[in-house]
Amino acid sequence: MRLWILLNLIFLAECRYSCPDLCSCSFLASEAEVVCRQNSPSHFPESLLHPNTTRLSIQSTNLSGIMADHLKAVPFLVNLQLYHTDLTSLPSDLLKNVPHLNTLDLTGNKLHRLPPDVFCHASLRSLVLKDNLIEQADADWFPDNSSLTWIDLSGNRLKEIPAALLHKLPNLENLDLSDNNLRELQSDALKNLNRLETLNLAGNRLSSLHPTTFAHNLRLSQLFLQENQLRELPATLLQGLQQLNLLLLTQNQLQRLPPGLLDGRRSSFQTILTGNPWVCDERMEYMWRWLNVHAKNVLFLADVTCVAPEELKHQPVASLRGGQLGVGTTE
């Protein structure tokens, strides 16, 4: 009889946590996953969530808001995704009840300004704020020596990224700042990012870079600088980046590359240089020689063409003869 009563109590307890309407749930022995897609409820379904929920994804719905007390229902949460839910703000103590949370994805909301300490209450490893309306990033979002290894701030309205913010992220391996309005990077902004492997600065308004911008990022393997307004690059910009495998410079305003910029690259190195107004005169000699020696390292080589002088317009740089550039050859 006692066993029967115990089983009934367990059954009743489990029945309390049904799957929320219009959501799909997966219940395992010690964890649960809940995914709520289009047309799911507009309020946070905390009363129906199993306390062992480790992954919660709410997508494409008009979530009216989210508070720390909502997440109290899921204390073992590890992964929280709130995609395209029209959130406009977050409370500063949002994560205080989910200390195990390591992944937070807020892609496609309407977040404009975030409060201090908003990401200080959990040991986050991955933070995605892609495609919001954020105009200002603040250092006080994060604790000192944050555990974050991945942060995606792409598709916002940032005009600058404070060095003080990045200095709090020494464990960062992937930083995505693409498709913002960045006009410059402070020379020491990336100084503390010794573990950085991938940096995406594409789609901004950068017109120049300081020679020591990447001097401390010796693990950098992928660097995306395409679709900016870069007019020239310092010759020492890539110095020490022995792990660099991919460099994208597409769609800038570069007229030539400075001597030595691409020297010492590993055999697996790849670059894309198309979409720049290359001026094919004697100052093009370094780039011309490098392209001929390292043709296999350049993707879309035939599309790296001259815009000037007029007689060389549209000709692939690598196909030119030294005499056309006005430089001597050993031919």
CSV table of C-alpha atoms in Angstrom, one decimal:
chain,number,residue,atom,x,y,z
A,1,MET,CA,0.0,0.0,0.0
A,2,ARG,CA,2.8,2.4,0.9
A,3,LEU,CA,4.5,1.7,-2.4
A,4,TRP,CA,1.2,2.4,-4.3
A,5,ILE,CA,0.9,5.8,-2.4
A,6,LEU,CA,4.5,6.7,-3.2
A,7,LEU,CA,4.0,5.9,-6.9
A,8,ASN,CA,0.9,8.0,-7.0
A,9,LEU,CA,2.6,10.9,-5.3
A,10,ILE,CA,5.4,10.7,-7.9
A,11,PHE,CA,2.9,10.5,-10.7
A,12,LEU,CA,1.0,13.5,-9.5
A,13,ALA,CA,4.2,15.5,-9.0
A,14,GLU,CA,5.3,14.7,-12.6
A,15,CYS,CA,1.9,15.6,-14.0
A,16,ARG,CA,2.2,19.1,-12.7
A,17,TYR,CA,5.0,19.7,-15.2
A,18,SER,CA,3.3,19.1,-18.6
A,19,CYS,CA,4.7,20.4,-21.8
A,20,PRO,CA,3.5,24.0,-22.4
A,21,ASP,CA,1.0,24.4,-25.3
A,22,LEU,CA,2.5,24.7,-28.8
A,23,CYS,CA,5.9,23.6,-27.4
A,24,SER,CA,7.8,20.3,-27.9
A,25,CYS,CA,9.5,18.7,-24.9
A,26,SER,CA,12.0,15.9,-24.3
A,27,PHE,CA,12.1,14.4,-20.8
A,28,LEU,CA,15.1,12.3,-19.8
A,29,ALA,CA,16.0,10.8,-16.5
A,30,SER,CA,17.8,13.8,-15.1
A,31,GLU,CA,17.1,16.6,-17.6
A,32,ALA,CA,14.5,18.1,-19.9
A,33,GLU,CA,14.6,20.1,-23.1
A,34,VAL,CA,11.7,22.5,-24.1
A,35,VAL,CA,11.4,24.2,-27.5
A,36,CYS,CA,8.6,26.7,-28.1
A,37,ARG,CA,8.2,28.0,-31.6
A,38,GLN,CA,5.9,30.3,-33.5
A,39,ASN,CA,2.6,31.2,-32.0
A,40,SER,CA,3.6,29.9,-28.6
A,41,PRO,CA,2.3,31.8,-25.5
A,42,SER,CA,3.2,35.4,-25.0
A,43,HIS,CA,4.0,34.9,-21.4
A,44,PHE,CA,6.9,32.9,-19.9
A,45,PRO,CA,5.6,29.4,-19.1
A,46,GLU,CA,7.4,29.0,-15.8
A,47,SER,CA,4.5,27.1,-14.1
A,48,LEU,CA,4.7,24.3,-16.6
A,49,LEU,CA,8.4,23.9,-16.8
A,50,HIS,CA,10.0,20.9,-15.2
A,51,PRO,CA,12.6,21.9,-12.6
A,52,ASN,CA,15.2,19.7,-14.3
A,53,THR,CA,15.0,21.6,-17.6
A,54,THR,CA,18.5,22.2,-18.9
A,55,ARG,CA,17.7,23.7,-22.3
A,56,LEU,CA,14.9,26.1,-23.1
A,57,SER,CA,14.3,27.7,-26.5
A,58,ILE,CA,11.5,30.2,-27.2
A,59,GLN,CA,11.4,31.4,-30.8
A,60,SER,CA,9.4,33.8,-32.9
A,61,THR,CA,6.8,34.9,-30.4
A,62,ASN,CA,5.8,38.1,-28.7
A,63,LEU,CA,7.2,37.4,-25.3
A,64,SER,CA,5.9,40.2,-23.1
A,65,GLY,CA,9.0,40.1,-20.8
A,66,ILE,CA,11.2,38.0,-18.7
A,67,MET,CA,12.2,38.3,-15.1
A,68,ALA,CA,14.6,36.6,-12.7
A,69,ASP,CA,11.7,35.0,-10.9
A,70,HIS,CA,10.6,33.3,-14.1
A,71,LEU,CA,13.9,31.5,-14.3
A,72,LYS,CA,13.6,30.4,-10.7
A,73,ALA,CA,11.5,27.5,-12.0
A,74,VAL,CA,14.5,26.1,-13.9
A,75,PRO,CA,17.5,26.3,-11.6
A,76,PHE,CA,19.5,23.8,-13.6
A,77,LEU,CA,19.2,25.6,-16.9
A,78,VAL,CA,22.3,25.4,-19.0
A,79,ASN,CA,21.2,26.8,-22.4
A,80,LEU,CA,18.6,29.6,-22.8
A,81,GLN,CA,17.6,30.8,-26.3
A,82,LEU,CA,15.1,33.6,-26.8
A,83,TYR,CA,15.1,34.1,-30.6
A,84,HIS,CA,13.0,36.9,-32.2
A,85,THR,CA,10.8,37.3,-29.1
A,86,ASP,CA,10.5,41.2,-29.3
A,87,LEU,CA,12.2,41.7,-25.9
A,88,THR,CA,13.0,45.3,-25.4
A,89,SER,CA,14.8,45.2,-22.0
A,90,LEU,CA,16.4,42.8,-19.5
A,91,PRO,CA,16.5,43.2,-15.7
A,92,SER,CA,20.0,43.4,-14.2
A,93,ASP,CA,19.4,40.4,-12.0
A,94,LEU,CA,17.9,38.2,-14.8
A,95,LEU,CA,20.4,35.3,-14.3
A,96,LYS,CA,20.7,35.2,-10.5
A,97,ASN,CA,18.6,32.0,-10.3
A,98,VAL,CA,20.4,30.1,-13.0
A,99,PRO,CA,24.0,29.8,-11.8
A,100,HIS,CA,24.7,26.9,-14.2
A,101,LEU,CA,23.8,28.8,-17.4
A,102,ASN,CA,26.6,28.8,-19.9
A,103,THR,CA,24.8,29.7,-23.1
A,104,LEU,CA,22.5,32.7,-23.6
A,105,ASP,CA,21.2,33.5,-27.1
A,106,LEU,CA,19.1,36.7,-27.5
A,107,THR,CA,19.2,36.9,-31.3
A,108,GLY,CA,16.7,39.1,-33.1
A,109,ASN,CA,15.1,41.0,-30.3
A,110,LYS,CA,14.7,44.8,-29.8
A,111,LEU,CA,17.2,45.3,-27.0
A,112,HIS,CA,18.5,48.8,-27.0
A,113,ARG,CA,20.3,49.4,-23.7
A,114,LEU,CA,21.3,46.8,-21.2
A,115,PRO,CA,21.6,47.4,-17.4
A,116,PRO,CA,24.8,47.0,-15.3
A,117,ASP,CA,25.7,43.6,-14.1
A,118,VAL,CA,23.2,41.9,-16.4
A,119,PHE,CA,25.6,39.1,-17.3
A,120,CYS,CA,27.4,38.9,-13.9
A,121,HIS,CA,25.2,36.3,-12.2
A,122,ALA,CA,26.1,33.2,-14.2
A,123,SER,CA,29.3,31.5,-15.5
A,124,LEU,CA,28.4,32.2,-19.2
A,125,ARG,CA,30.6,30.7,-21.8
A,126,SER,CA,28.7,31.8,-24.9
A,127,LEU,CA,26.6,35.1,-25.3
A,128,VAL,CA,24.8,36.0,-28.5
A,129,LEU,CA,23.2,39.4,-28.9
A,130,LYS,CA,23.1,39.4,-32.6
A,131,ASP,CA,20.6,41.6,-34.6
A,132,ASN,CA,19.3,43.8,-31.8
A,133,LEU,CA,19.3,47.6,-31.5
A,134,ILE,CA,22.2,48.1,-29.1
A,135,GLU,CA,24.0,51.4,-29.6
A,136,GLN,CA,26.3,51.3,-26.6
A,137,ALA,CA,28.3,48.4,-25.1
A,138,ASP,CA,29.2,48.9,-21.5
A,139,ALA,CA,32.0,47.3,-19.5
A,140,ASP,CA,29.8,47.0,-16.4
A,141,TRP,CA,27.7,44.3,-18.2
A,142,PHE,CA,30.4,41.8,-17.2
A,143,PRO,CA,32.4,40.7,-14.1
A,144,ASP,CA,36.2,41.0,-14.0
A,145,ASN,CA,37.8,38.0,-15.6
A,146,SER,CA,34.6,36.8,-17.3
A,147,SER,CA,34.5,33.1,-18.3
A,148,LEU,CA,33.0,34.0,-21.8
A,149,THR,CA,34.8,32.3,-24.7
A,150,TRP,CA,32.3,33.4,-27.4
A,151,ILE,CA,30.5,36.7,-27.8
A,152,ASP,CA,28.4,37.8,-30.8
A,153,LEU,CA,27.4,41.5,-31.0
A,154,SER,CA,26.9,41.5,-34.8
A,155,GLY,CA,24.0,43.4,-36.4
A,156,ASN,CA,23.7,46.1,-33.8
A,157,ARG,CA,24.3,49.9,-33.9
A,158,LEU,CA,27.6,50.1,-32.1
A,159,LYS,CA,29.8,53.1,-33.0
A,160,GLU,CA,32.6,51.9,-30.7
A,161,ILE,CA,33.6,49.0,-28.5
A,162,PRO,CA,35.1,50.1,-25.2
A,163,ALA,CA,38.6,48.7,-24.4
A,164,ALA,CA,37.5,48.4,-20.8
A,165,LEU,CA,34.8,45.9,-21.8
A,166,LEU,CA,37.1,43.7,-23.8
A,167,HIS,CA,39.7,43.8,-21.0
A,168,LYS,CA,37.2,41.9,-18.9
A,169,LEU,CA,37.1,39.0,-21.4
A,170,PRO,CA,40.5,37.3,-21.2
A,171,ASN,CA,39.1,33.9,-22.1
A,172,LEU,CA,37.5,35.0,-25.3
A,173,GLU,CA,38.2,32.8,-28.3
A,174,ASN,CA,35.6,34.2,-30.8
A,175,LEU,CA,34.5,37.8,-31.1
A,176,ASP,CA,32.0,38.9,-33.7
A,177,LEU,CA,31.4,42.7,-34.1
A,178,SER,CA,30.4,42.6,-37.7
A,179,ASP,CA,27.6,44.7,-39.2
A,180,ASN,CA,27.8,47.6,-36.8
A,181,ASN,CA,28.9,51.2,-37.2
A,182,LEU,CA,32.4,51.0,-35.8
A,183,ARG,CA,34.6,53.7,-37.1
A,184,GLU,CA,37.8,52.8,-35.1
A,185,LEU,CA,39.3,50.4,-32.7
A,186,GLN,CA,41.4,51.7,-29.8
A,187,SER,CA,45.0,50.6,-30.2
A,188,ASP,CA,44.9,48.5,-27.0
A,189,ALA,CA,41.3,47.3,-27.3
A,190,LEU,CA,42.3,43.7,-27.9
A,191,LYS,CA,45.3,43.7,-25.6
A,192,ASN,CA,43.9,41.2,-23.1
A,193,LEU,CA,42.5,38.8,-25.7
A,194,ASN,CA,45.5,36.4,-25.7
A,195,ARG,CA,43.2,33.4,-26.5
A,196,LEU,CA,41.4,35.0,-29.4
A,197,GLU,CA,41.1,32.8,-32.5
A,198,THR,CA,38.4,34.3,-34.6
A,199,LEU,CA,37.7,38.1,-35.0
A,200,ASN,CA,35.0,39.4,-37.2
A,201,LEU,CA,35.0,43.1,-37.9
A,202,ALA,CA,33.3,42.9,-41.3
A,203,GLY,CA,30.6,45.4,-42.4
A,204,ASN,CA,31.7,48.3,-40.3
A,205,ARG,CA,33.1,51.8,-41.1
A,206,LEU,CA,36.8,51.3,-40.2
A,207,SER,CA,39.0,53.4,-42.3
A,208,SER,CA,42.3,52.6,-40.6
A,209,LEU,CA,43.9,50.2,-38.1
A,210,HIS,CA,46.7,50.9,-35.7
A,211,PRO,CA,49.9,48.9,-36.4
A,212,THR,CA,49.7,47.1,-33.0
A,213,THR,CA,46.0,46.4,-33.1
A,214,PHE,CA,46.5,42.6,-33.2
A,215,ALA,CA,50.0,42.5,-31.5
A,216,HIS,CA,48.7,40.5,-28.5
A,217,ASN,CA,46.4,38.1,-30.4
A,218,LEU,CA,49.0,35.5,-31.4
A,219,ARG,CA,46.4,32.7,-31.6
A,220,LEU,CA,44.3,34.5,-34.2
A,221,SER,CA,43.5,32.1,-37.1
A,222,GLN,CA,40.6,33.9,-38.8
A,223,LEU,CA,40.4,37.7,-39.4
A,224,PHE,CA,37.4,39.2,-41.2
A,225,LEU,CA,37.9,42.8,-42.3
A,226,GLN,CA,35.8,42.8,-45.4
A,227,GLU,CA,33.2,45.5,-46.3
A,228,ASN,CA,34.9,48.3,-44.4
A,229,GLN,CA,36.4,51.6,-45.6
A,230,LEU,CA,40.1,50.7,-45.1
A,231,ARG,CA,42.3,52.8,-47.3
A,232,GLU,CA,45.7,51.4,-46.3
A,233,LEU,CA,47.1,48.9,-43.9
A,234,PRO,CA,50.2,49.2,-41.7
A,235,ALA,CA,53.0,46.9,-42.9
A,236,THR,CA,53.4,45.4,-39.4
A,237,LEU,CA,49.6,44.8,-38.8
A,238,LEU,CA,49.9,41.0,-39.1
A,239,GLN,CA,53.3,40.7,-37.5
A,240,GLY,CA,53.5,37.7,-35.2
A,241,LEU,CA,50.2,36.1,-36.3
A,242,GLN,CA,51.8,32.8,-37.3
A,243,GLN,CA,48.5,30.9,-36.8
A,244,LEU,CA,46.6,33.1,-39.3
A,245,ASN,CA,44.8,30.9,-41.8
A,246,LEU,CA,42.2,33.2,-43.3
A,247,LEU,CA,42.2,36.9,-44.0
A,248,LEU,CA,39.3,38.6,-45.8
A,249,LEU,CA,39.9,42.1,-47.1
A,250,THR,CA,37.1,42.2,-49.7
A,251,GLN,CA,35.2,45.4,-50.5
A,252,ASN,CA,37.5,48.0,-48.9
A,253,GLN,CA,39.2,51.1,-50.4
A,254,LEU,CA,42.7,49.6,-50.6
A,255,GLN,CA,44.9,50.7,-53.5
A,256,ARG,CA,47.9,48.5,-52.7
A,257,LEU,CA,49.4,46.4,-49.9
A,258,PRO,CA,52.4,47.6,-48.0
A,259,PRO,CA,55.7,45.7,-48.4
A,260,GLY,CA,56.0,42.8,-46.0
A,261,LEU,CA,52.3,42.7,-44.9
A,262,LEU,CA,51.8,39.1,-46.1
A,263,ASP,CA,55.3,37.7,-45.5
A,264,GLY,CA,55.8,34.6,-43.4
A,265,ARG,CA,52.3,33.2,-44.0
A,266,ARG,CA,51.8,29.4,-43.5
A,267,SER,CA,51.1,27.2,-46.5
A,268,SER,CA,47.5,26.8,-45.5
A,269,PHE,CA,46.9,30.6,-45.5
A,270,GLN,CA,44.0,31.9,-47.6
A,271,THR,CA,43.0,35.4,-48.4
A,272,ILE,CA,40.4,37.2,-50.5
A,273,LEU,CA,41.3,40.6,-52.0
A,274,THR,CA,38.6,41.3,-54.5
A,275,GLY,CA,36.5,44.5,-54.6
A,276,ASN,CA,39.3,47.0,-53.9
A,277,PRO,CA,40.4,49.8,-56.2
A,278,TRP,CA,43.9,48.4,-56.9
A,279,VAL,CA,46.2,51.0,-58.6
A,280,CYS,CA,48.6,49.2,-60.8
A,281,ASP,CA,51.7,51.3,-60.8
A,282,GLU,CA,55.3,50.8,-59.4
A,283,ARG,CA,54.0,50.9,-55.8
A,284,MET,CA,52.1,47.7,-56.6
A,285,GLU,CA,55.3,45.7,-57.0
A,286,TYR,CA,55.2,44.0,-53.6
A,287,MET,CA,51.6,42.8,-54.0
A,288,TRP,CA,52.2,41.8,-57.6
A,289,ARG,CA,55.2,39.7,-56.8
A,290,TRP,CA,53.5,38.1,-53.8
A,291,LEU,CA,50.4,37.2,-55.8
A,292,ASN,CA,52.6,35.5,-58.4
A,293,VAL,CA,54.5,33.5,-55.9
A,294,HIS,CA,51.5,32.6,-53.7
A,295,ALA,CA,48.7,32.3,-56.2
A,296,LYS,CA,47.4,29.2,-54.5
A,297,ASN,CA,46.8,31.2,-51.3
A,298,VAL,CA,44.5,33.7,-53.0
A,299,LEU,CA,40.9,32.9,-53.6
A,300,PHE,CA,39.3,34.4,-56.7
A,301,LEU,CA,42.7,35.5,-57.9
A,302,ALA,CA,41.4,36.4,-61.4
A,303,ASP,CA,39.0,38.9,-59.9
A,304,VAL,CA,41.8,40.9,-58.2
A,305,THR,CA,41.9,43.5,-61.0
A,306,CYS,CA,43.3,47.0,-61.6
A,307,VAL,CA,41.1,50.1,-61.6
A,308,ALA,CA,43.9,52.4,-62.7
A,309,PRO,CA,45.7,53.4,-64.8
A,310,GLU,CA,43.2,53.4,-67.6
A,311,GLU,CA,45.2,51.2,-69.9
A,312,LEU,CA,45.3,48.4,-67.3
A,313,LYS,CA,41.8,48.8,-66.1
A,314,HIS,CA,40.0,45.5,-65.4
A,315,GLN,CA,43.2,43.4,-65.9
A,316,PRO,CA,44.1,40.9,-63.3
A,317,VAL,CA,47.0,42.1,-61.2
A,318,ALA,CA,48.7,38.7,-61.2
A,319,SER,CA,48.7,38.6,-65.0
A,320,LEU,CA,50.6,41.8,-65.5
A,321,ARG,CA,54.2,42.0,-66.6
A,322,GLY,CA,56.8,43.9,-64.6
A,323,GLY,CA,57.2,46.4,-67.5
A,324,GLN,CA,53.5,47.3,-67.3
A,325,LEU,CA,54.0,48.3,-63.6
A,326,GLY,CA,57.2,50.2,-64.4
A,327,VAL,CA,59.3,47.8,-62.3
A,328,GLY,CA,62.4,45.9,-63.2
A,329,THR,CA,62.2,42.1,-63.6
A,330,THR,CA,64.7,39.2,-63.9
A,331,GLU,CA,62.9,37.9,-67.0
